Tab-separated table of C-alpha atoms in Angstrom:
chain	number	residue	atom	x	y	z
A	1	UNK	CA	180.886	315.490	216.916
A	2	UNK	CA	179.945	314.589	213.482
A	3	UNK	CA	182.734	312.103	213.630
A	4	UNK	CA	181.046	310.303	216.875
A	5	UNK	CA	177.801	309.623	214.979
A	6	UNK	CA	179.665	308.891	211.899
A	7	UNK	CA	181.343	305.722	213.856
A	8	UNK	CA	178.645	305.084	215.604
A	9	UNK	CA	177.083	304.835	212.249
A	10	UNK	CA	179.263	302.310	210.980
A	11	UNK	CA	179.474	300.144	213.820
A	12	UNK	CA	175.769	299.932	213.170
A	13	UNK	CA	176.098	298.634	210.186
A	14	UNK	CA	179.297	296.683	210.608
A	15	UNK	CA	176.785	295.126	213.517
A	16	UNK	CA	173.564	294.472	211.377
A	17	UNK	CA	175.735	292.741	208.832
A	18	UNK	CA	177.368	290.750	211.616
A	19	UNK	CA	173.747	289.935	212.365
A	20	UNK	CA	172.616	289.079	208.947
A	21	UNK	CA	175.981	286.699	208.203
A	22	UNK	CA	174.558	284.121	211.615
A	23	UNK	CA	171.656	284.674	210.476
A	24	UNK	CA	172.402	283.373	207.301
A	25	UNK	CA	174.401	280.611	208.451
A	26	UNK	CA	171.561	279.911	211.139
A	27	UNK	CA	169.596	279.353	207.903
A	28	UNK	CA	171.627	277.232	206.057
A	29	UNK	CA	172.283	274.942	209.272
A	30	UNK	CA	168.344	274.270	210.083
A	31	UNK	CA	168.338	273.882	205.934
A	32	UNK	CA	170.922	271.403	206.848
A	33	UNK	CA	169.344	269.830	209.838
A	34	UNK	CA	165.963	269.430	208.044
A	35	UNK	CA	167.410	268.198	204.058
A	36	UNK	CA	169.528	265.455	206.868
A	37	UNK	CA	166.636	264.240	208.382
A	38	UNK	CA	165.210	264.194	205.187
A	39	UNK	CA	167.902	262.064	203.916
A	40	UNK	CA	167.661	259.839	207.815
A	41	UNK	CA	163.810	258.912	206.006
A	42	UNK	CA	164.496	257.997	202.926
A	43	UNK	CA	166.841	256.509	204.165
A	44	UNK	CA	165.134	254.410	206.302
A	45	UNK	CA	161.686	254.431	204.024
A	46	UNK	CA	164.206	252.202	201.346
A	47	UNK	CA	165.044	250.187	204.281
A	48	UNK	CA	162.011	249.526	205.154
A	49	UNK	CA	160.610	248.629	201.817
A	50	UNK	CA	163.901	246.272	201.125
A	51	UNK	CA	163.169	244.256	203.888
A	52	UNK	CA	159.509	244.281	202.349
A	53	UNK	CA	160.435	242.885	199.569
A	54	UNK	CA	163.235	240.126	201.184
A	55	UNK	CA	160.382	239.251	203.732
A	56	UNK	CA	157.912	238.830	199.856
A	57	UNK	CA	160.901	236.703	198.516
A	58	UNK	CA	161.046	234.530	201.399
A	59	UNK	CA	156.666	233.565	201.832
A	60	UNK	CA	156.913	233.109	197.894
A	61	UNK	CA	159.853	230.761	198.630
A	62	UNK	CA	158.383	228.580	201.891
A	63	UNK	CA	157.046	226.220	199.105
A	64	UNK	CA	159.704	224.485	197.726
A	65	UNK	CA	160.035	220.375	197.006
A	66	UNK	CA	160.043	218.046	194.325
A	67	UNK	CA	159.996	214.195	193.160
A	68	UNK	CA	161.107	213.019	189.537
A	69	UNK	CA	161.638	209.626	188.191
A	70	UNK	CA	164.678	209.258	185.921
A	71	UNK	CA	163.930	206.984	183.021
A	72	UNK	CA	166.211	205.749	180.353
A	73	UNK	CA	166.802	206.509	176.432
A	74	UNK	CA	167.352	203.117	175.313
A	75	UNK	CA	164.544	200.678	176.390
A	76	UNK	CA	165.640	197.178	176.524
A	77	UNK	CA	162.680	194.351	178.166
A	78	UNK	CA	159.849	195.497	180.053
A	79	UNK	CA	160.058	198.930	179.955
A	80	UNK	CA	163.454	198.820	182.143
A	81	UNK	CA	166.695	200.388	180.687
A	82	UNK	CA	170.667	200.050	182.024
A	83	UNK	CA	171.617	203.325	182.702
A	84	UNK	CA	175.339	203.385	182.865
A	85	UNK	CA	178.511	202.222	182.737
A	86	UNK	CA	180.358	205.698	181.652
A	87	UNK	CA	183.923	206.411	181.923
A	88	UNK	CA	183.797	209.325	184.425
A	89	UNK	CA	180.841	210.416	186.991
A	90	UNK	CA	177.488	211.420	185.371
A	91	UNK	CA	174.953	213.588	186.709
A	92	UNK	CA	171.519	210.876	186.963
A	93	UNK	CA	169.238	213.079	184.816
A	94	UNK	CA	165.556	212.641	186.718
A	95	UNK	CA	163.671	213.961	184.010
A	96	UNK	CA	160.128	212.986	184.593
A	97	UNK	CA	158.977	215.230	186.792
A	98	UNK	CA	156.155	214.504	189.964
A	99	UNK	CA	156.360	217.551	191.760
A	100	UNK	CA	158.097	220.835	191.074
A	101	UNK	CA	156.620	223.267	193.740
A	102	UNK	CA	159.001	225.887	193.284
A	103	UNK	CA	160.423	225.055	190.458
A	104	UNK	CA	163.496	225.004	192.041
A	105	UNK	CA	164.287	221.346	190.488
A	106	UNK	CA	166.066	221.333	186.953
A	107	UNK	CA	165.081	218.390	184.531
A	108	UNK	CA	166.670	219.863	182.053
A	109	UNK	CA	169.950	218.865	183.950
A	110	UNK	CA	169.266	217.098	187.051
A	111	UNK	CA	170.409	219.356	189.077
A	112	UNK	CA	168.074	221.182	192.057
A	113	UNK	CA	169.379	224.779	192.329
A	114	UNK	CA	168.890	226.637	196.020
A	115	UNK	CA	165.880	229.171	196.016
A	116	UNK	CA	167.233	230.731	199.918
A	117	UNK	CA	168.984	230.670	202.893
A	118	UNK	CA	167.329	227.363	204.392
A	119	UNK	CA	167.592	223.509	205.575
A	120	UNK	CA	166.962	221.245	203.598
A	121	UNK	CA	165.371	217.299	203.085
A	122	UNK	CA	166.493	214.704	200.289
A	123	UNK	CA	166.044	211.961	199.690
A	124	UNK	CA	166.642	209.667	196.376
A	125	UNK	CA	165.996	205.430	195.611
A	126	UNK	CA	168.172	203.792	193.112
A	127	UNK	CA	167.475	200.243	190.877
A	128	UNK	CA	169.122	198.460	189.729
A	129	UNK	CA	168.663	195.264	186.778
A	130	UNK	CA	172.226	193.970	186.901
A	131	UNK	CA	173.959	191.261	187.186
A	132	UNK	CA	178.027	190.902	187.700
A	133	UNK	CA	178.318	194.975	188.319
A	134	UNK	CA	178.715	197.996	190.794
A	135	UNK	CA	175.536	199.697	191.383
A	136	UNK	CA	174.152	202.735	192.875
A	137	UNK	CA	174.701	205.936	193.116
A	138	UNK	CA	176.101	209.515	195.212
A	139	UNK	CA	174.490	211.755	197.110
A	140	UNK	CA	175.767	215.656	195.967
A	141	UNK	CA	176.814	219.041	197.982
A	142	UNK	CA	177.706	221.598	195.109
A	143	UNK	CA	181.102	220.026	194.657
A	144	UNK	CA	181.230	217.541	197.462
A	145	UNK	CA	179.868	213.989	197.903
A	146	UNK	CA	177.976	213.678	200.489
A	147	UNK	CA	176.262	210.233	200.778
A	148	UNK	CA	177.230	207.225	198.373
A	149	UNK	CA	174.969	203.853	198.038
A	150	UNK	CA	177.118	201.255	196.485
A	151	UNK	CA	176.658	197.437	196.196
A	152	UNK	CA	178.266	194.755	194.276
A	153	UNK	CA	175.812	192.923	192.616
A	154	UNK	CA	176.464	189.463	191.897
A	155	UNK	CA	175.232	187.071	189.366
A	156	UNK	CA	171.881	185.876	191.309
A	157	UNK	CA	170.849	188.792	192.260
A	158	UNK	CA	170.314	190.694	189.410
A	159	UNK	CA	167.653	192.634	190.578
A	160	UNK	CA	167.679	195.451	193.270
A	161	UNK	CA	166.637	198.504	195.355
A	162	UNK	CA	168.946	201.045	197.803
A	163	UNK	CA	168.379	204.313	199.199
A	164	UNK	CA	169.296	206.708	201.545
A	165	UNK	CA	168.769	209.986	202.991
A	166	UNK	CA	170.428	213.698	204.037
A	167	UNK	CA	169.195	217.322	205.745
A	168	UNK	CA	171.177	220.347	204.088
A	169	UNK	CA	172.310	223.332	205.227
A	170	UNK	CA	171.497	225.424	201.955
A	171	UNK	CA	173.139	228.720	200.720
A	172	UNK	CA	170.792	230.566	197.547
A	173	UNK	CA	172.545	228.951	194.097
A	174	UNK	CA	173.607	225.762	196.554
A	175	UNK	CA	172.663	223.196	194.634
A	176	UNK	CA	172.390	219.272	194.837
A	177	UNK	CA	172.392	216.212	193.005
A	178	UNK	CA	172.768	212.335	192.082
A	179	UNK	CA	175.439	211.581	190.875
A	180	UNK	CA	176.624	207.748	188.527
A	181	UNK	CA	180.402	207.263	190.163
A	182	UNK	CA	182.644	205.801	186.806
A	183	UNK	CA	182.171	202.523	186.318
A	184	UNK	CA	178.145	202.023	188.322
A	185	UNK	CA	175.183	200.944	186.411
A	186	UNK	CA	171.930	202.148	187.511
A	187	UNK	CA	168.310	201.047	185.857
A	188	UNK	CA	165.076	202.903	185.135
A	189	UNK	CA	162.233	201.819	183.752
A	190	UNK	CA	159.312	204.000	181.538
A	191	UNK	CA	156.565	202.457	183.057
A	192	UNK	CA	157.365	202.473	186.912
A	193	UNK	CA	158.886	205.407	188.866
A	194	UNK	CA	161.594	202.946	190.390
A	195	UNK	CA	164.213	205.393	190.396
A	196	UNK	CA	163.854	208.846	191.765
A	197	UNK	CA	164.987	211.557	193.245
A	198	UNK	CA	163.144	213.938	196.019
A	199	UNK	CA	163.224	217.253	198.022
A	200	UNK	CA	162.124	220.115	200.037
A	201	UNK	CA	162.850	223.007	202.370
A	202	UNK	CA	162.425	222.366	206.245
A	203	UNK	CA	162.468	225.740	206.875
A	204	UNK	CA	164.351	229.232	205.438
A	205	UNK	CA	167.311	230.386	207.979
């Protein structure tokens, strides 16, 4: 009879231990579920804040527009100076700022850098005052020429204008600039904005 009671006691103790282990495991599972839910919620919150910041940044840089004029470093007459020809292609630095909303255009380098992915419109007018020379400029997207405006200026037509435009899809950090081809010449004025480069963002993508 005593042995039976002892066996029953041992069984009861073991059952209590098993129940205790089961409860601990269930508590651990509940805690893990709670932790997983918390981690998931925090991840969602982080994603929301990230998206909010992206939208804010996008809204801030929607206003992107610039116009700048080319001015010569050496003036010959009537405020006009010749730029070029050079032995290699050279970026034309339109250093006189007319408008630069968003500061995406750098007047020190002559380069426009896209702040966000979007559709952008660029236009330029080139001016020349020279006889018997190649005149014109190229519009570049990064290192690739998009278009070229060119003319042989003869002796009977020493003053001329040319203009062109392009719509480009740009990624953040893409650059757009005007380049003076090797051997070409253009002119600029310190009194009038005769040679200009302009652009603006139509909409972001």
